[in-house]
Structure formats: C-alpha cells, structure tokens
Short mmCIF file of N, CA and C in Angstrom, two decimals:
data_model
loop_
_atom_site.label_atom_id
_atom_site.label_comp_id
_atom_site.label_asym_id
_atom_site.label_seq_id
_atom_site.Cartn_x
_atom_site.Cartn_y
_atom_site.Cartn_z
N MET A 2 -50.25 -27.13 -24.88
CA MET A 2 -51.23 -26.25 -24.30
C MET A 2 -51.00 -24.84 -24.86
N ALA A 3 -52.02 -24.28 -25.40
CA ALA A 3 -51.95 -22.92 -25.94
C ALA A 3 -52.34 -21.92 -24.85
N LEU A 4 -51.84 -20.70 -24.99
CA LEU A 4 -52.17 -19.67 -24.01
C LEU A 4 -53.68 -19.45 -23.92
N GLU A 5 -54.33 -19.56 -25.06
CA GLU A 5 -55.78 -19.36 -25.08
C GLU A 5 -56.49 -20.39 -24.21
N ASP A 6 -55.89 -21.58 -24.07
CA ASP A 6 -56.49 -22.64 -23.25
C ASP A 6 -56.54 -22.26 -21.77
N VAL A 7 -55.65 -21.37 -21.36
CA VAL A 7 -55.63 -20.95 -19.96
C VAL A 7 -56.16 -19.52 -19.79
N GLY A 8 -56.80 -19.01 -20.82
CA GLY A 8 -57.45 -17.71 -20.73
C GLY A 8 -56.55 -16.51 -20.97
N ILE A 9 -55.41 -16.71 -21.62
CA ILE A 9 -54.48 -15.61 -21.92
C ILE A 9 -54.49 -15.36 -23.41
N GLU A 10 -54.72 -14.12 -23.79
CA GLU A 10 -54.72 -13.74 -25.20
C GLU A 10 -53.42 -13.00 -25.49
N ALA A 11 -52.50 -13.66 -26.18
CA ALA A 11 -51.20 -13.06 -26.52
C ALA A 11 -51.32 -12.31 -27.84
N PRO A 12 -50.68 -11.14 -27.92
CA PRO A 12 -50.67 -10.41 -29.20
C PRO A 12 -49.96 -11.24 -30.27
N GLU A 13 -50.35 -11.07 -31.51
CA GLU A 13 -49.78 -11.84 -32.61
C GLU A 13 -48.27 -11.66 -32.70
N GLU A 14 -47.78 -10.43 -32.51
CA GLU A 14 -46.33 -10.19 -32.59
C GLU A 14 -45.58 -10.94 -31.49
N ALA A 15 -46.19 -11.08 -30.33
CA ALA A 15 -45.56 -11.84 -29.24
C ALA A 15 -45.47 -13.32 -29.60
N LYS A 16 -46.51 -13.83 -30.24
CA LYS A 16 -46.51 -15.23 -30.66
C LYS A 16 -45.39 -15.49 -31.66
N GLN A 17 -45.12 -14.53 -32.53
CA GLN A 17 -44.08 -14.70 -33.54
C GLN A 17 -42.69 -14.61 -32.94
N LEU A 18 -42.51 -13.84 -31.89
CA LEU A 18 -41.21 -13.63 -31.27
C LEU A 18 -40.86 -14.65 -30.19
N VAL A 19 -41.83 -15.43 -29.78
CA VAL A 19 -41.67 -16.27 -28.61
C VAL A 19 -40.52 -17.28 -28.72
N PHE A 20 -40.20 -17.75 -29.90
CA PHE A 20 -39.15 -18.75 -30.04
C PHE A 20 -37.82 -18.17 -30.51
N ASN A 21 -37.72 -16.84 -30.55
CA ASN A 21 -36.43 -16.21 -30.87
C ASN A 21 -35.55 -16.24 -29.62
N PRO A 22 -34.31 -16.73 -29.74
CA PRO A 22 -33.45 -16.77 -28.56
C PRO A 22 -33.08 -15.38 -28.08
N SER A 23 -32.91 -15.27 -26.77
CA SER A 23 -32.57 -14.01 -26.13
C SER A 23 -31.14 -14.10 -25.60
N GLU A 24 -30.30 -13.14 -25.97
CA GLU A 24 -28.93 -13.14 -25.45
C GLU A 24 -28.92 -12.87 -23.95
N GLU A 25 -29.88 -12.10 -23.48
CA GLU A 25 -29.96 -11.83 -22.05
C GLU A 25 -30.25 -13.12 -21.27
N MET A 26 -31.17 -13.93 -21.80
CA MET A 26 -31.50 -15.20 -21.15
C MET A 26 -30.30 -16.15 -21.21
N GLN A 27 -29.58 -16.13 -22.31
CA GLN A 27 -28.39 -16.95 -22.43
C GLN A 27 -27.38 -16.57 -21.35
N THR A 28 -27.21 -15.28 -21.11
CA THR A 28 -26.29 -14.80 -20.08
C THR A 28 -26.74 -15.27 -18.70
N VAL A 29 -28.04 -15.20 -18.45
CA VAL A 29 -28.58 -15.67 -17.17
C VAL A 29 -28.30 -17.16 -16.99
N LEU A 30 -28.56 -17.95 -18.03
CA LEU A 30 -28.33 -19.39 -17.93
C LEU A 30 -26.85 -19.70 -17.72
N MET A 31 -25.97 -19.00 -18.42
CA MET A 31 -24.53 -19.23 -18.26
C MET A 31 -24.09 -18.85 -16.85
N THR A 32 -24.63 -17.77 -16.32
CA THR A 32 -24.30 -17.35 -14.96
C THR A 32 -24.76 -18.39 -13.95
N ARG A 33 -25.95 -18.92 -14.15
CA ARG A 33 -26.44 -19.95 -13.24
C ARG A 33 -25.57 -21.19 -13.29
N LEU A 34 -25.16 -21.60 -14.48
CA LEU A 34 -24.26 -22.75 -14.61
C LEU A 34 -22.93 -22.49 -13.90
N ALA A 35 -22.42 -21.28 -14.05
CA ALA A 35 -21.13 -20.94 -13.44
C ALA A 35 -21.20 -21.00 -11.92
N GLU A 36 -22.38 -20.81 -11.34
CA GLU A 36 -22.54 -20.81 -9.89
C GLU A 36 -22.79 -22.21 -9.32
N MET A 37 -22.96 -23.21 -10.19
CA MET A 37 -23.23 -24.57 -9.71
C MET A 37 -21.94 -25.27 -9.31
N THR A 38 -22.07 -26.20 -8.37
CA THR A 38 -20.93 -27.00 -7.96
C THR A 38 -20.64 -28.06 -9.02
N GLU A 39 -19.46 -28.65 -8.96
CA GLU A 39 -19.11 -29.71 -9.91
C GLU A 39 -20.10 -30.87 -9.81
N GLU A 40 -20.52 -31.18 -8.59
CA GLU A 40 -21.49 -32.26 -8.38
C GLU A 40 -22.82 -31.93 -9.06
N GLU A 41 -23.28 -30.69 -8.90
CA GLU A 41 -24.53 -30.27 -9.54
C GLU A 41 -24.41 -30.30 -11.06
N LEU A 42 -23.27 -29.86 -11.58
CA LEU A 42 -23.05 -29.86 -13.02
C LEU A 42 -23.05 -31.28 -13.57
N ASN A 43 -22.43 -32.20 -12.85
CA ASN A 43 -22.41 -33.60 -13.28
C ASN A 43 -23.81 -34.20 -13.26
N ALA A 44 -24.60 -33.87 -12.23
CA ALA A 44 -25.98 -34.36 -12.14
C ALA A 44 -26.81 -33.82 -13.31
N LEU A 45 -26.61 -32.54 -13.62
CA LEU A 45 -27.32 -31.92 -14.74
C LEU A 45 -26.93 -32.60 -16.05
N ASP A 46 -25.66 -32.86 -16.21
CA ASP A 46 -25.17 -33.49 -17.43
C ASP A 46 -25.75 -34.90 -17.60
N GLU A 47 -25.87 -35.63 -16.50
CA GLU A 47 -26.44 -36.97 -16.55
C GLU A 47 -27.94 -36.93 -16.85
N ALA A 48 -28.62 -35.92 -16.34
CA ALA A 48 -30.08 -35.83 -16.49
C ALA A 48 -30.51 -35.41 -17.88
N ILE A 49 -29.66 -34.69 -18.60
CA ILE A 49 -30.05 -34.16 -19.90
C ILE A 49 -29.67 -35.16 -20.99
N THR A 50 -30.63 -36.02 -21.31
CA THR A 50 -30.46 -36.99 -22.39
C THR A 50 -30.77 -36.31 -23.72
N PRO A 51 -30.38 -36.90 -24.84
CA PRO A 51 -30.72 -36.29 -26.13
C PRO A 51 -32.23 -36.05 -26.31
N LYS A 52 -33.06 -36.97 -25.83
CA LYS A 52 -34.52 -36.80 -25.95
C LYS A 52 -34.98 -35.59 -25.14
N VAL A 53 -34.48 -35.47 -23.92
CA VAL A 53 -34.83 -34.33 -23.07
C VAL A 53 -34.27 -33.04 -23.66
N MET A 54 -33.07 -33.11 -24.21
CA MET A 54 -32.43 -31.93 -24.77
C MET A 54 -33.26 -31.33 -25.90
N ASN A 55 -33.83 -32.17 -26.75
CA ASN A 55 -34.66 -31.67 -27.85
C ASN A 55 -35.84 -30.85 -27.34
N VAL A 56 -36.45 -31.31 -26.26
CA VAL A 56 -37.58 -30.58 -25.68
C VAL A 56 -37.10 -29.30 -25.01
N LEU A 57 -35.98 -29.39 -24.28
CA LEU A 57 -35.45 -28.20 -23.60
C LEU A 57 -35.06 -27.10 -24.59
N VAL A 58 -34.48 -27.48 -25.72
CA VAL A 58 -34.08 -26.48 -26.72
C VAL A 58 -35.31 -25.81 -27.32
N LYS A 59 -36.39 -26.57 -27.46
CA LYS A 59 -37.62 -25.96 -27.97
C LYS A 59 -38.19 -25.00 -26.93
N PHE A 60 -38.12 -25.38 -25.65
CA PHE A 60 -38.64 -24.55 -24.57
C PHE A 60 -37.73 -23.35 -24.32
N LEU A 61 -36.43 -23.56 -24.36
CA LEU A 61 -35.44 -22.50 -24.13
C LEU A 61 -34.45 -22.48 -25.29
N PRO A 62 -34.76 -21.79 -26.38
CA PRO A 62 -33.85 -21.78 -27.53
C PRO A 62 -32.46 -21.23 -27.18
N GLU A 63 -32.38 -20.53 -26.07
CA GLU A 63 -31.08 -20.01 -25.62
C GLU A 63 -30.11 -21.14 -25.30
N LEU A 64 -30.65 -22.31 -24.96
CA LEU A 64 -29.78 -23.45 -24.67
C LEU A 64 -28.95 -23.84 -25.88
N GLN A 65 -29.52 -23.74 -27.07
CA GLN A 65 -28.76 -24.07 -28.27
C GLN A 65 -27.57 -23.13 -28.42
N MET A 66 -27.81 -21.84 -28.17
CA MET A 66 -26.72 -20.86 -28.22
C MET A 66 -25.67 -21.19 -27.16
N LEU A 67 -26.12 -21.58 -25.98
CA LEU A 67 -25.23 -21.92 -24.89
C LEU A 67 -24.40 -23.16 -25.21
N ILE A 68 -25.02 -24.16 -25.77
CA ILE A 68 -24.32 -25.39 -26.15
C ILE A 68 -23.25 -25.09 -27.19
N GLU A 69 -23.59 -24.24 -28.16
CA GLU A 69 -22.61 -23.88 -29.18
C GLU A 69 -21.43 -23.14 -28.56
N LYS A 70 -21.72 -22.26 -27.61
CA LYS A 70 -20.65 -21.50 -26.94
C LYS A 70 -19.76 -22.45 -26.13
N ILE A 71 -20.37 -23.40 -25.43
CA ILE A 71 -19.60 -24.38 -24.66
C ILE A 71 -18.78 -25.24 -25.60
N GLY A 72 -19.35 -25.59 -26.76
CA GLY A 72 -18.61 -26.35 -27.76
C GLY A 72 -17.37 -25.61 -28.24
N GLN A 73 -17.49 -24.32 -28.41
CA GLN A 73 -16.34 -23.51 -28.81
C GLN A 73 -15.30 -23.47 -27.70
N MET A 74 -15.75 -23.42 -26.46
CA MET A 74 -14.83 -23.42 -25.32
C MET A 74 -14.06 -24.74 -25.25
N LYS A 75 -14.72 -25.83 -25.61
CA LYS A 75 -14.06 -27.15 -25.58
C LYS A 75 -12.92 -27.23 -26.57
N GLU A 76 -13.02 -26.46 -27.65
CA GLU A 76 -11.97 -26.46 -28.67
C GLU A 76 -10.74 -25.71 -28.18
N GLU A 77 -10.93 -24.82 -27.20
CA GLU A 77 -9.82 -24.07 -26.64
C GLU A 77 -9.14 -24.92 -25.57
N PRO A 78 -7.88 -24.66 -25.27
CA PRO A 78 -7.18 -25.47 -24.27
C PRO A 78 -7.67 -25.30 -22.84
N GLU A 79 -8.45 -24.26 -22.56
CA GLU A 79 -8.95 -24.04 -21.21
C GLU A 79 -9.97 -25.11 -20.83
N GLU A 80 -10.10 -25.33 -19.52
CA GLU A 80 -11.06 -26.30 -19.01
C GLU A 80 -12.48 -25.76 -19.16
N THR A 81 -13.42 -26.63 -19.55
CA THR A 81 -14.82 -26.19 -19.69
C THR A 81 -15.54 -26.29 -18.36
N MET A 82 -16.80 -25.91 -18.35
CA MET A 82 -17.58 -25.85 -17.13
C MET A 82 -17.91 -27.23 -16.59
N GLY A 83 -18.01 -28.24 -17.42
CA GLY A 83 -18.34 -29.57 -16.96
C GLY A 83 -19.76 -30.00 -17.33
N ALA A 84 -20.73 -29.18 -17.09
CA ALA A 84 -22.11 -29.54 -17.43
C ALA A 84 -22.30 -29.42 -18.94
N LEU A 85 -23.20 -30.20 -19.44
CA LEU A 85 -23.55 -30.20 -20.85
C LEU A 85 -22.40 -30.69 -21.74
N LYS A 86 -21.37 -31.27 -21.13
CA LYS A 86 -20.21 -31.69 -21.91
C LYS A 86 -20.54 -32.82 -22.89
N GLY A 87 -21.56 -33.63 -22.56
CA GLY A 87 -21.89 -34.75 -23.42
C GLY A 87 -22.88 -34.45 -24.51
N ILE A 88 -23.38 -33.22 -24.58
CA ILE A 88 -24.41 -32.93 -25.58
C ILE A 88 -24.00 -31.93 -26.62
N ALA A 89 -22.88 -31.28 -26.44
CA ALA A 89 -22.45 -30.28 -27.40
C ALA A 89 -21.86 -30.95 -28.63
#
C-alpha cells in the first residue's frame, strides 16, 4: 500500500529516507527489549521466524542493526538478552 493510496502525499526526500535506519529508533527498540521479562523475550524469539524476520527488517531496518549488536554481544562472555538469540 502506497501513501498515495490513503490520501497522503509524501515529499520525495522523505520517500528516499524512509528505509534508512535510525539510531534513535534502535535505542528505543533495545530499551523496550531490556524492559521485557524472560518469558516475553522467549515468546518473542519463538514468534520471529526467518520469514517473519525478513518482513520485519524491511519494515524496521533498525532491527538489522539491533541483531548485529546482539550478535556482537553473544561473542562476548557476558550473558545476552535472550530474545532474538536464534536469528542473529
């Protein structure tokens, strides 16, 4: 669905920037993950299949940045957050 289909005219520069990841959004997503319980993180991890992940990354490119950051954390001896552990 295009914005024009719902009566919204987006400026051309906004259309070009729309899929650029935002570090601010990445911080928001990481903060939200940090506030989830272990049970919620496990449910999220189970729900995000590779097929779903491809769509989510297109919708929220910040997720790719987040997954990479979590992947780097997994390489360190510290314990990771738990969610998204199967997709990084």
